[in-house]
Coordinates of C-alpha atoms and ligand atoms in Angstrom, one line a residue:
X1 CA -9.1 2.8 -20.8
X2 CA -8.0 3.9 -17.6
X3 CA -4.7 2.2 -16.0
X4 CA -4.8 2.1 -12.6
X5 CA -1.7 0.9 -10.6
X6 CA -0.3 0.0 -6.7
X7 CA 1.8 -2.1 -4.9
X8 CA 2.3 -3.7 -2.0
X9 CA 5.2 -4.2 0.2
X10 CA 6.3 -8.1 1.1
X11 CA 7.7 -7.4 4.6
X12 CA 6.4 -8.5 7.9
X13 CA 2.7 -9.6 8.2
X14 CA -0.2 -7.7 6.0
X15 CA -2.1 -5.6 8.7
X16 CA -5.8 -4.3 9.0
X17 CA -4.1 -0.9 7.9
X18 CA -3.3 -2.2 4.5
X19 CA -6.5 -3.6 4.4
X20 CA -8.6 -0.9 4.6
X21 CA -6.0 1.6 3.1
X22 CA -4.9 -0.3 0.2
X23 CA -6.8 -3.2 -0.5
X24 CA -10.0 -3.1 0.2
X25 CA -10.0 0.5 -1.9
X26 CA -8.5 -1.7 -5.2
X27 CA -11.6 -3.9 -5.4
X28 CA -13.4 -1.2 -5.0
X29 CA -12.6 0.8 -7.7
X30 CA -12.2 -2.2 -9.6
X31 CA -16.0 -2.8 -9.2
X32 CA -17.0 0.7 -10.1
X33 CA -15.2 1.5 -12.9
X34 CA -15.6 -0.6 -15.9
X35 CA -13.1 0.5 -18.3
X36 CA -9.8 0.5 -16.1
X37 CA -6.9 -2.2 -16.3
X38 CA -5.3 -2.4 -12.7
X39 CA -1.8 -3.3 -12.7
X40 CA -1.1 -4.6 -9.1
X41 CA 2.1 -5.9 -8.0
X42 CA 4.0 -7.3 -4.9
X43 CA 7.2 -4.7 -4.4
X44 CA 9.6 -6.9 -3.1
X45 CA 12.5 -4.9 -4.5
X46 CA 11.1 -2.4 -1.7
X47 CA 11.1 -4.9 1.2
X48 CA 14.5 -5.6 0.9
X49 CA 15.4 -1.8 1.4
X50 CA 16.2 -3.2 5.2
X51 CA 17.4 -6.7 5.9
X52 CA 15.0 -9.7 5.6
X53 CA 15.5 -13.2 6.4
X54 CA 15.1 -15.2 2.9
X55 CA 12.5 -17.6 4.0
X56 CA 9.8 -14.8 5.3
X57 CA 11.0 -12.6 2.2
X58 CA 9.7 -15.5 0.0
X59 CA 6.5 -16.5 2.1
X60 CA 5.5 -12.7 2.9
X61 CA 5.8 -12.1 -1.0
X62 CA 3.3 -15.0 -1.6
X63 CA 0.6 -13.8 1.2
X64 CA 0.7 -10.4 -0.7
X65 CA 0.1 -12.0 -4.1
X66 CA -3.0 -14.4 -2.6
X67 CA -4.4 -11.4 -0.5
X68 CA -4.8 -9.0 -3.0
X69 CA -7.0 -12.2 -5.2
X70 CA -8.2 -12.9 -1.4
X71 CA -9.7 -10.0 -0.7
X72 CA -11.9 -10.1 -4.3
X73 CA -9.9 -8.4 -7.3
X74 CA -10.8 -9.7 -10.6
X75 CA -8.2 -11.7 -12.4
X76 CA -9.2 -10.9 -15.8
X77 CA -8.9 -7.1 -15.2
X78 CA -6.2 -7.2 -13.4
X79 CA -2.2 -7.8 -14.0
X80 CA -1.1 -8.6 -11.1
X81 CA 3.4 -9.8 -10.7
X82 CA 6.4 -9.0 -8.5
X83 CA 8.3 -6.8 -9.1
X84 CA 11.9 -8.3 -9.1
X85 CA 10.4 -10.3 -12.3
X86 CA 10.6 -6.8 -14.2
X87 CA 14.1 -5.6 -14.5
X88 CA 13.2 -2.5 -16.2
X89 CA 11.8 -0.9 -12.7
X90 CA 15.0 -1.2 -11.2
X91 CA 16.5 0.1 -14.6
X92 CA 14.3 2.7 -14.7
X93 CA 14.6 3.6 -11.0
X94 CA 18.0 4.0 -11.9
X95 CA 17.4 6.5 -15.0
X96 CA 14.8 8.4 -12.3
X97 CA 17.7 8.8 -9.6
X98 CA 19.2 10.5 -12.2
X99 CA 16.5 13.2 -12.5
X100 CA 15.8 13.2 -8.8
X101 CA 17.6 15.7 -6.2
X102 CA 19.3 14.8 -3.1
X103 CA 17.0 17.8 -1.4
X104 CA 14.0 16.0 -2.8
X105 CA 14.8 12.7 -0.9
X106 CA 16.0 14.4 2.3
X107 CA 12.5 16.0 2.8
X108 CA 10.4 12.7 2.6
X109 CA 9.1 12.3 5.8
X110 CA 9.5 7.9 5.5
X111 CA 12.9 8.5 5.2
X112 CA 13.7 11.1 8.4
X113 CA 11.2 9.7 10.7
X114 CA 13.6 6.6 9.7
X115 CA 17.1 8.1 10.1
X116 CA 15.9 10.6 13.3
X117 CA 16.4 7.1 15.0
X118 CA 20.1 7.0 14.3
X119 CA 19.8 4.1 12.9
X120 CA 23.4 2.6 11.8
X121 CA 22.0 0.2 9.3
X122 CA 19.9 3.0 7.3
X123 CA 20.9 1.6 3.8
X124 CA 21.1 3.6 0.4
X125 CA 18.4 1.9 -1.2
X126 CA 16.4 3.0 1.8
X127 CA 17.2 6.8 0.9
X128 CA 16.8 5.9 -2.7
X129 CA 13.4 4.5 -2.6
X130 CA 11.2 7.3 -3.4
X131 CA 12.5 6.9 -7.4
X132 CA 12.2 3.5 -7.8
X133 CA 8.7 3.9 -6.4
X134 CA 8.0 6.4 -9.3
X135 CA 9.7 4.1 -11.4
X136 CA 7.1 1.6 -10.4
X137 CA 4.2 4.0 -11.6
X138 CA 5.9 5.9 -14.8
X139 CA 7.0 2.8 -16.1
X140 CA 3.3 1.7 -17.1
X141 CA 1.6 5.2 -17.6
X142 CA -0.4 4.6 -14.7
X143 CA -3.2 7.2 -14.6
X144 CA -4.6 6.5 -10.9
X145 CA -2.8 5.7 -7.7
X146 CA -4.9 4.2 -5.2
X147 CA -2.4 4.9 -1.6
X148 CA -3.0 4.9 1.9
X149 CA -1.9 8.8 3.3
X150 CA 1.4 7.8 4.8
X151 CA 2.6 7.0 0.8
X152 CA 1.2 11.0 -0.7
X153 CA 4.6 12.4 0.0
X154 CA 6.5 9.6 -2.5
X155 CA 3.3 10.2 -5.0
X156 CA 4.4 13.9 -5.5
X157 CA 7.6 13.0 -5.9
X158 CA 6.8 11.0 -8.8
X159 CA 4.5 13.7 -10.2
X160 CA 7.6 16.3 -9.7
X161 CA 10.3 13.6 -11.4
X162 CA 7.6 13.1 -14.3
X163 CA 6.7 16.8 -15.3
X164 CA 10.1 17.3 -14.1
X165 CA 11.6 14.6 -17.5
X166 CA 8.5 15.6 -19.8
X167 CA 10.5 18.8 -19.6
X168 CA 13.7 18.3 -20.3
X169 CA 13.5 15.3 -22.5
X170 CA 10.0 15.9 -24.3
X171 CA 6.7 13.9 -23.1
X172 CA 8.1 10.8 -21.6
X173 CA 5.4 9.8 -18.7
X174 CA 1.9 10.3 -18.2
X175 CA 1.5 12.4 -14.5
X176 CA -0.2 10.2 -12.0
X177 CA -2.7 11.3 -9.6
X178 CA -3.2 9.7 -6.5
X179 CA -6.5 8.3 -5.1
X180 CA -6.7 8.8 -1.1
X181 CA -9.9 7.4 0.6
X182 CA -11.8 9.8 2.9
X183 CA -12.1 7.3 5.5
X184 CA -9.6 4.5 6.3
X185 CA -6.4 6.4 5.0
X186 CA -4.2 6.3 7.9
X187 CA -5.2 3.4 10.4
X188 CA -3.7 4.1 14.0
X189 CA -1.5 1.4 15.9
X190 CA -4.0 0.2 18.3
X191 CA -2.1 0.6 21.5
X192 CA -0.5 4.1 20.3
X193 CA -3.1 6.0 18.3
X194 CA -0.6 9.0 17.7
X195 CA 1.5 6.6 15.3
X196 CA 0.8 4.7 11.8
X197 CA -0.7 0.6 12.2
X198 CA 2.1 -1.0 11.1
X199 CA 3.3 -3.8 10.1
X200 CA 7.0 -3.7 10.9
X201 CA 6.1 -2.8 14.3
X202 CA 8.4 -4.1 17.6
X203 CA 5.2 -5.4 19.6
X204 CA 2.1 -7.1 17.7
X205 CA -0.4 -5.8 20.5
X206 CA -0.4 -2.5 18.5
X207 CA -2.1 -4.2 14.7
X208 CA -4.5 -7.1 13.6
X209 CA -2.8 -9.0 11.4
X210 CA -4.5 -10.2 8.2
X211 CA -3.5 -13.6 9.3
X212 CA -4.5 -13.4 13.2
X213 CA -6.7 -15.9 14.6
X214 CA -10.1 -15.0 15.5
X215 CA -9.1 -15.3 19.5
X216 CA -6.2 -12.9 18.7
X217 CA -7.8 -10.5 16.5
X218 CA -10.9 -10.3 19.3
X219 CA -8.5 -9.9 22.2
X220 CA -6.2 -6.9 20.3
X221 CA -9.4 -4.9 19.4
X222 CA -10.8 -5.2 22.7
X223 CA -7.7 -4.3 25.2
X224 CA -7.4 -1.1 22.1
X225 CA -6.2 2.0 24.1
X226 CA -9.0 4.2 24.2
X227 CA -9.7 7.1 27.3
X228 CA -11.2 8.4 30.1
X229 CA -13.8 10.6 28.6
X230 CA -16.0 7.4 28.0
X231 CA -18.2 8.6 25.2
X232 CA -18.1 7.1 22.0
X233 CA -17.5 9.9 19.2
X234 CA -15.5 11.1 16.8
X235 CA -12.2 13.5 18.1
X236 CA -8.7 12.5 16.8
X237 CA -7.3 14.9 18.8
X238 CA -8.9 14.5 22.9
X239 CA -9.8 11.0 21.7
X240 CA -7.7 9.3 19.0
X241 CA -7.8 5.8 20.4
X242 CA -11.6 5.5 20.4
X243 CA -11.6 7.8 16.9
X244 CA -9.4 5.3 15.4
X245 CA -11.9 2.3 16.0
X246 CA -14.4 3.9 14.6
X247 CA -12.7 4.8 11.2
X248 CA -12.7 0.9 11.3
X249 CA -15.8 0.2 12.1
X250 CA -17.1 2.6 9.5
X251 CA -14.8 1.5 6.8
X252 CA -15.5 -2.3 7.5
X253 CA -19.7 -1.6 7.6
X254 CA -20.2 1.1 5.2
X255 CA -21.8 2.9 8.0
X256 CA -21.2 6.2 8.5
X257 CA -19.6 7.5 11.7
X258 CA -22.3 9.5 12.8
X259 CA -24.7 7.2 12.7
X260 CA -22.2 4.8 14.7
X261 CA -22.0 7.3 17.1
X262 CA -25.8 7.6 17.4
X263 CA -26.0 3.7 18.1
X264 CA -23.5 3.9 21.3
X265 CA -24.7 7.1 22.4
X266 CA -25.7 6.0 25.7
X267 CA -23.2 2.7 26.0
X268 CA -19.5 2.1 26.9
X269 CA -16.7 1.9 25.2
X270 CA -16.8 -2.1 26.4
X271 CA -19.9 -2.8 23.9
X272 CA -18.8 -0.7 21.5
X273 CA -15.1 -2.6 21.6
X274 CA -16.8 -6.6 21.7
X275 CA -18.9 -5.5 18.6
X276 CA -15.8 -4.0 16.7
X277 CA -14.1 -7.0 17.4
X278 CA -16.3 -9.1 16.3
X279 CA -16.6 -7.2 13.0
X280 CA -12.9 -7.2 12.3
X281 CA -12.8 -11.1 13.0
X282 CA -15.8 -11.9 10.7
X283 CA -14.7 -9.7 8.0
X284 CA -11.1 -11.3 8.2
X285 CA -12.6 -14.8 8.8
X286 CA -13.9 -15.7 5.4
X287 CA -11.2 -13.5 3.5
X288 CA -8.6 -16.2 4.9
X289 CA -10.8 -18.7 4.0
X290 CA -10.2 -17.5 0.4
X291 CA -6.5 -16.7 0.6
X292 CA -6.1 -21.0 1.6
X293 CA -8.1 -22.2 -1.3
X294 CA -6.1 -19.6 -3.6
X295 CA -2.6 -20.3 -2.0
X296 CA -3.0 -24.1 -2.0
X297 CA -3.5 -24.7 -5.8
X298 CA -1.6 -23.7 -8.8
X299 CA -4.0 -20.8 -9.6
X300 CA -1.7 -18.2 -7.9
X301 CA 1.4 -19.3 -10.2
X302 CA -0.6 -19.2 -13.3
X303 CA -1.9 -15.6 -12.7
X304 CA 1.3 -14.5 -11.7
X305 CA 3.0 -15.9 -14.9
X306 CA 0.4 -14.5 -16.9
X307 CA 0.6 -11.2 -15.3
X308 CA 4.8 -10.8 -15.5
X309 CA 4.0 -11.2 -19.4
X310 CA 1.6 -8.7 -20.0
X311 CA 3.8 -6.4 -17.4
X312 CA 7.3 -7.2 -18.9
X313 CA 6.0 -6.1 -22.8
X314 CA 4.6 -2.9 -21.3
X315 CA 7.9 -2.6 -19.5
X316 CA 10.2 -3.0 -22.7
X317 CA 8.9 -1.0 -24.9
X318 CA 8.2 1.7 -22.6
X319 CA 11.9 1.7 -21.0
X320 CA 13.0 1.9 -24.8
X321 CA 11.4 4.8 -25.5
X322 CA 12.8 6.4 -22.7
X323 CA 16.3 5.6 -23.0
X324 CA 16.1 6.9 -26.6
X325 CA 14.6 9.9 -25.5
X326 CA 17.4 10.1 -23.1
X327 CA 19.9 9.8 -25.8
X328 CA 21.9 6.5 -24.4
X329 CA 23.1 3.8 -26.4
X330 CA 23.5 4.6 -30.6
X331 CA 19.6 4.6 -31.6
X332 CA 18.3 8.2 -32.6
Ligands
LIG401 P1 3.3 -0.4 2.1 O1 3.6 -1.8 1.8 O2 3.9 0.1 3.4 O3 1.7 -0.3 2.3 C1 0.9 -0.8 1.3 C2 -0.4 0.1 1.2 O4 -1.1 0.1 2.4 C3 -1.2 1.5 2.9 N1 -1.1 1.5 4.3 C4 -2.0 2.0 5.2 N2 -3.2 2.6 4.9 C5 -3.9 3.0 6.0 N3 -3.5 2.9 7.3 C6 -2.3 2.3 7.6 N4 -1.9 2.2 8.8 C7 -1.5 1.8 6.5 N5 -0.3 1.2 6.4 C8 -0.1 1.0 5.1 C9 -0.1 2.2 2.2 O5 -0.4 3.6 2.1 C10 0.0 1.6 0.9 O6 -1.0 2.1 0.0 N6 6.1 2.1 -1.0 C11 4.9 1.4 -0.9 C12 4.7 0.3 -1.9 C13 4.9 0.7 -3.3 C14 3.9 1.4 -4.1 C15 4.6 1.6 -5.4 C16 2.6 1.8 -3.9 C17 6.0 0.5 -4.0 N7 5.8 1.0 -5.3 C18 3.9 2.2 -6.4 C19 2.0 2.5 -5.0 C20 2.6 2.7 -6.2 C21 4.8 0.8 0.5 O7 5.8 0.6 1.1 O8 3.6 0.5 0.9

């Protein structure tokens, strides 16, 4: 049996970006391979690597929980918990800092696009993160990583810190390998297709939210940046804007770009825009449907109780093992 893991941060709102990077790749995996247990979990530990106000903390950590059931992963094969309801990933993040180099953290890209801005309230965790990330994997043997591209970078890391501990302490964690979709990897702000969709951006023009109304979600796709070449097809680097929509469109209709291309050979971008649109807002439509019905009954609790059982025995004993292998405390 396969163990497949990922998590999701809880801060701002869940974007179309996380979607189609993260989420919608989890359920499917989950429906094409039978004999894998995924271990999903809400990384709030991660969220509050930069200040967040306690009430959207605690309401963006429930959205992530009922989203990732929203958007169709199976209960029964999957764990799903928060992470600040496992002590041993901050415990082992801690034993992983220990094995990590200051060189190693200074090159992630996350961390000096952050700190290029100057930014006075950069905090240690924040340069820290990158270990308790691969704390989040090692600590449950995870075999598969499905990530959207921006999170490769922190993957190798934890491959590095594994083989890295393997070594000098003798076979401690199983080395992860990432899964990066083809398509749908790195979802472009809408309004500046040279940066990541994101979700702790400054203006809200730039991503859907998962939670936008259908009026919202309809006006953001259609005033997209785009160009002034005016045909539809595919070149991220004369035409990024109008490249990015269709990675969406093809991700969210299972039809490949070419053939998009082929149906707006000889129309604007202005059709092409109103029927994206309208495919974003009916594929998000029924999925918040979905996240109300799971989010207004107890269901959510009781998966999440379940799940912080099955992940806190994995936890212990595994976090045993390595501190033995370690050589701290008095066991041999
Ligand atoms: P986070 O919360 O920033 O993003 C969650 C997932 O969404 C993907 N993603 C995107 N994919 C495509 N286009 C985009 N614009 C886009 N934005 C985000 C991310 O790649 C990610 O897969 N550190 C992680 C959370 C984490 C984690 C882990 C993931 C903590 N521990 C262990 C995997 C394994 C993060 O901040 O992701």
């Amino acid at each position: 049996m396969k163990t497949i893991l990922s998590g999701i941060k809880p801060s701002g709102s869940l974007t179309l970006g996380n979607y189609i990077g993260a989420i919608k790749q989890f359920v499917q995996l989950q429906q094409h391979m039978d004999d894998a247990i995924f271990y999903l979990f809400v990384a709030d530990l991660h969220a509050i690597t930069v200040e967040q106000k306690k009430s959207d903390l605690l309401t963006a950590i429930r959205q992530v929980a009922g989203m990732y059931l929203a958007a169709g992963l199976d209960p029964a094969k999957t764990v799903l918990f928060i992470q600040s309801e496992i002590p041993q990933h901050a415990e082992l993040g801690y034993l992983l800092q220990c094995n990590t180099y200051m060189g190693e953290l200074e090159r992630m890209t996350q961390y000096k696009d952050k700190n290029r801005k100057q930014d006075t309230s950069l905090t240690s965790a924040l340069f820290t993160y990158p270990a308790l990330m691969a704390a989040d994997i090692l600590l449950y043997d995870a075999d598969y990583v499905p990530v959207g591209d921006d999170q490769k970078q922190h993957l190798e890391l934890a491959r590095d810190i594994a083989i890295r501990m393997n070594h000098r302490y003798g076979d401690c964690f199983k080395v992860p390998e990432p899964i990066i979709p083809e398509v749908g990897a790195r979802i472009m702000d809408l309004q500046n297709p040279g940066k990541k969709m994101s979700k702790s951006d400054e203006s809200d023009k730039g991503y859907v939210s998962l939670f936008d109304d259908e009026a919202t979600i309809i006006k953001k796709i259609k005033s997209a940046v785009t160009d002034s070449i005016g045909i539809v097809q595919f070149d991220p680097v004369h035409q990024p804007g109008v490249s990015n929509l269709l990675t969406i469109y093809a991700t969210l209709t299972e039809l490949s770009i070419q053939d998009i291309c082929a149906k707006y050979e000889s129309k604007g971008y202005k059709e092409f825009k109103e029927d994206l649109a309208h495919i974003v807002a009916s594929t998000l439509k029924p999925l918040k449907a979905r996240y109300d019905a799971i989010t207004s009954s107890s269901e959510l609790d009781r998966i999440l109780d379940e799940g912080r059982e099955i992940a806190s025995a994995y936890a212990q004993k595994k976090l045993r093992k390595i501190k033995q292998k370690i050589g701290l405390g008095r066991k041999k």
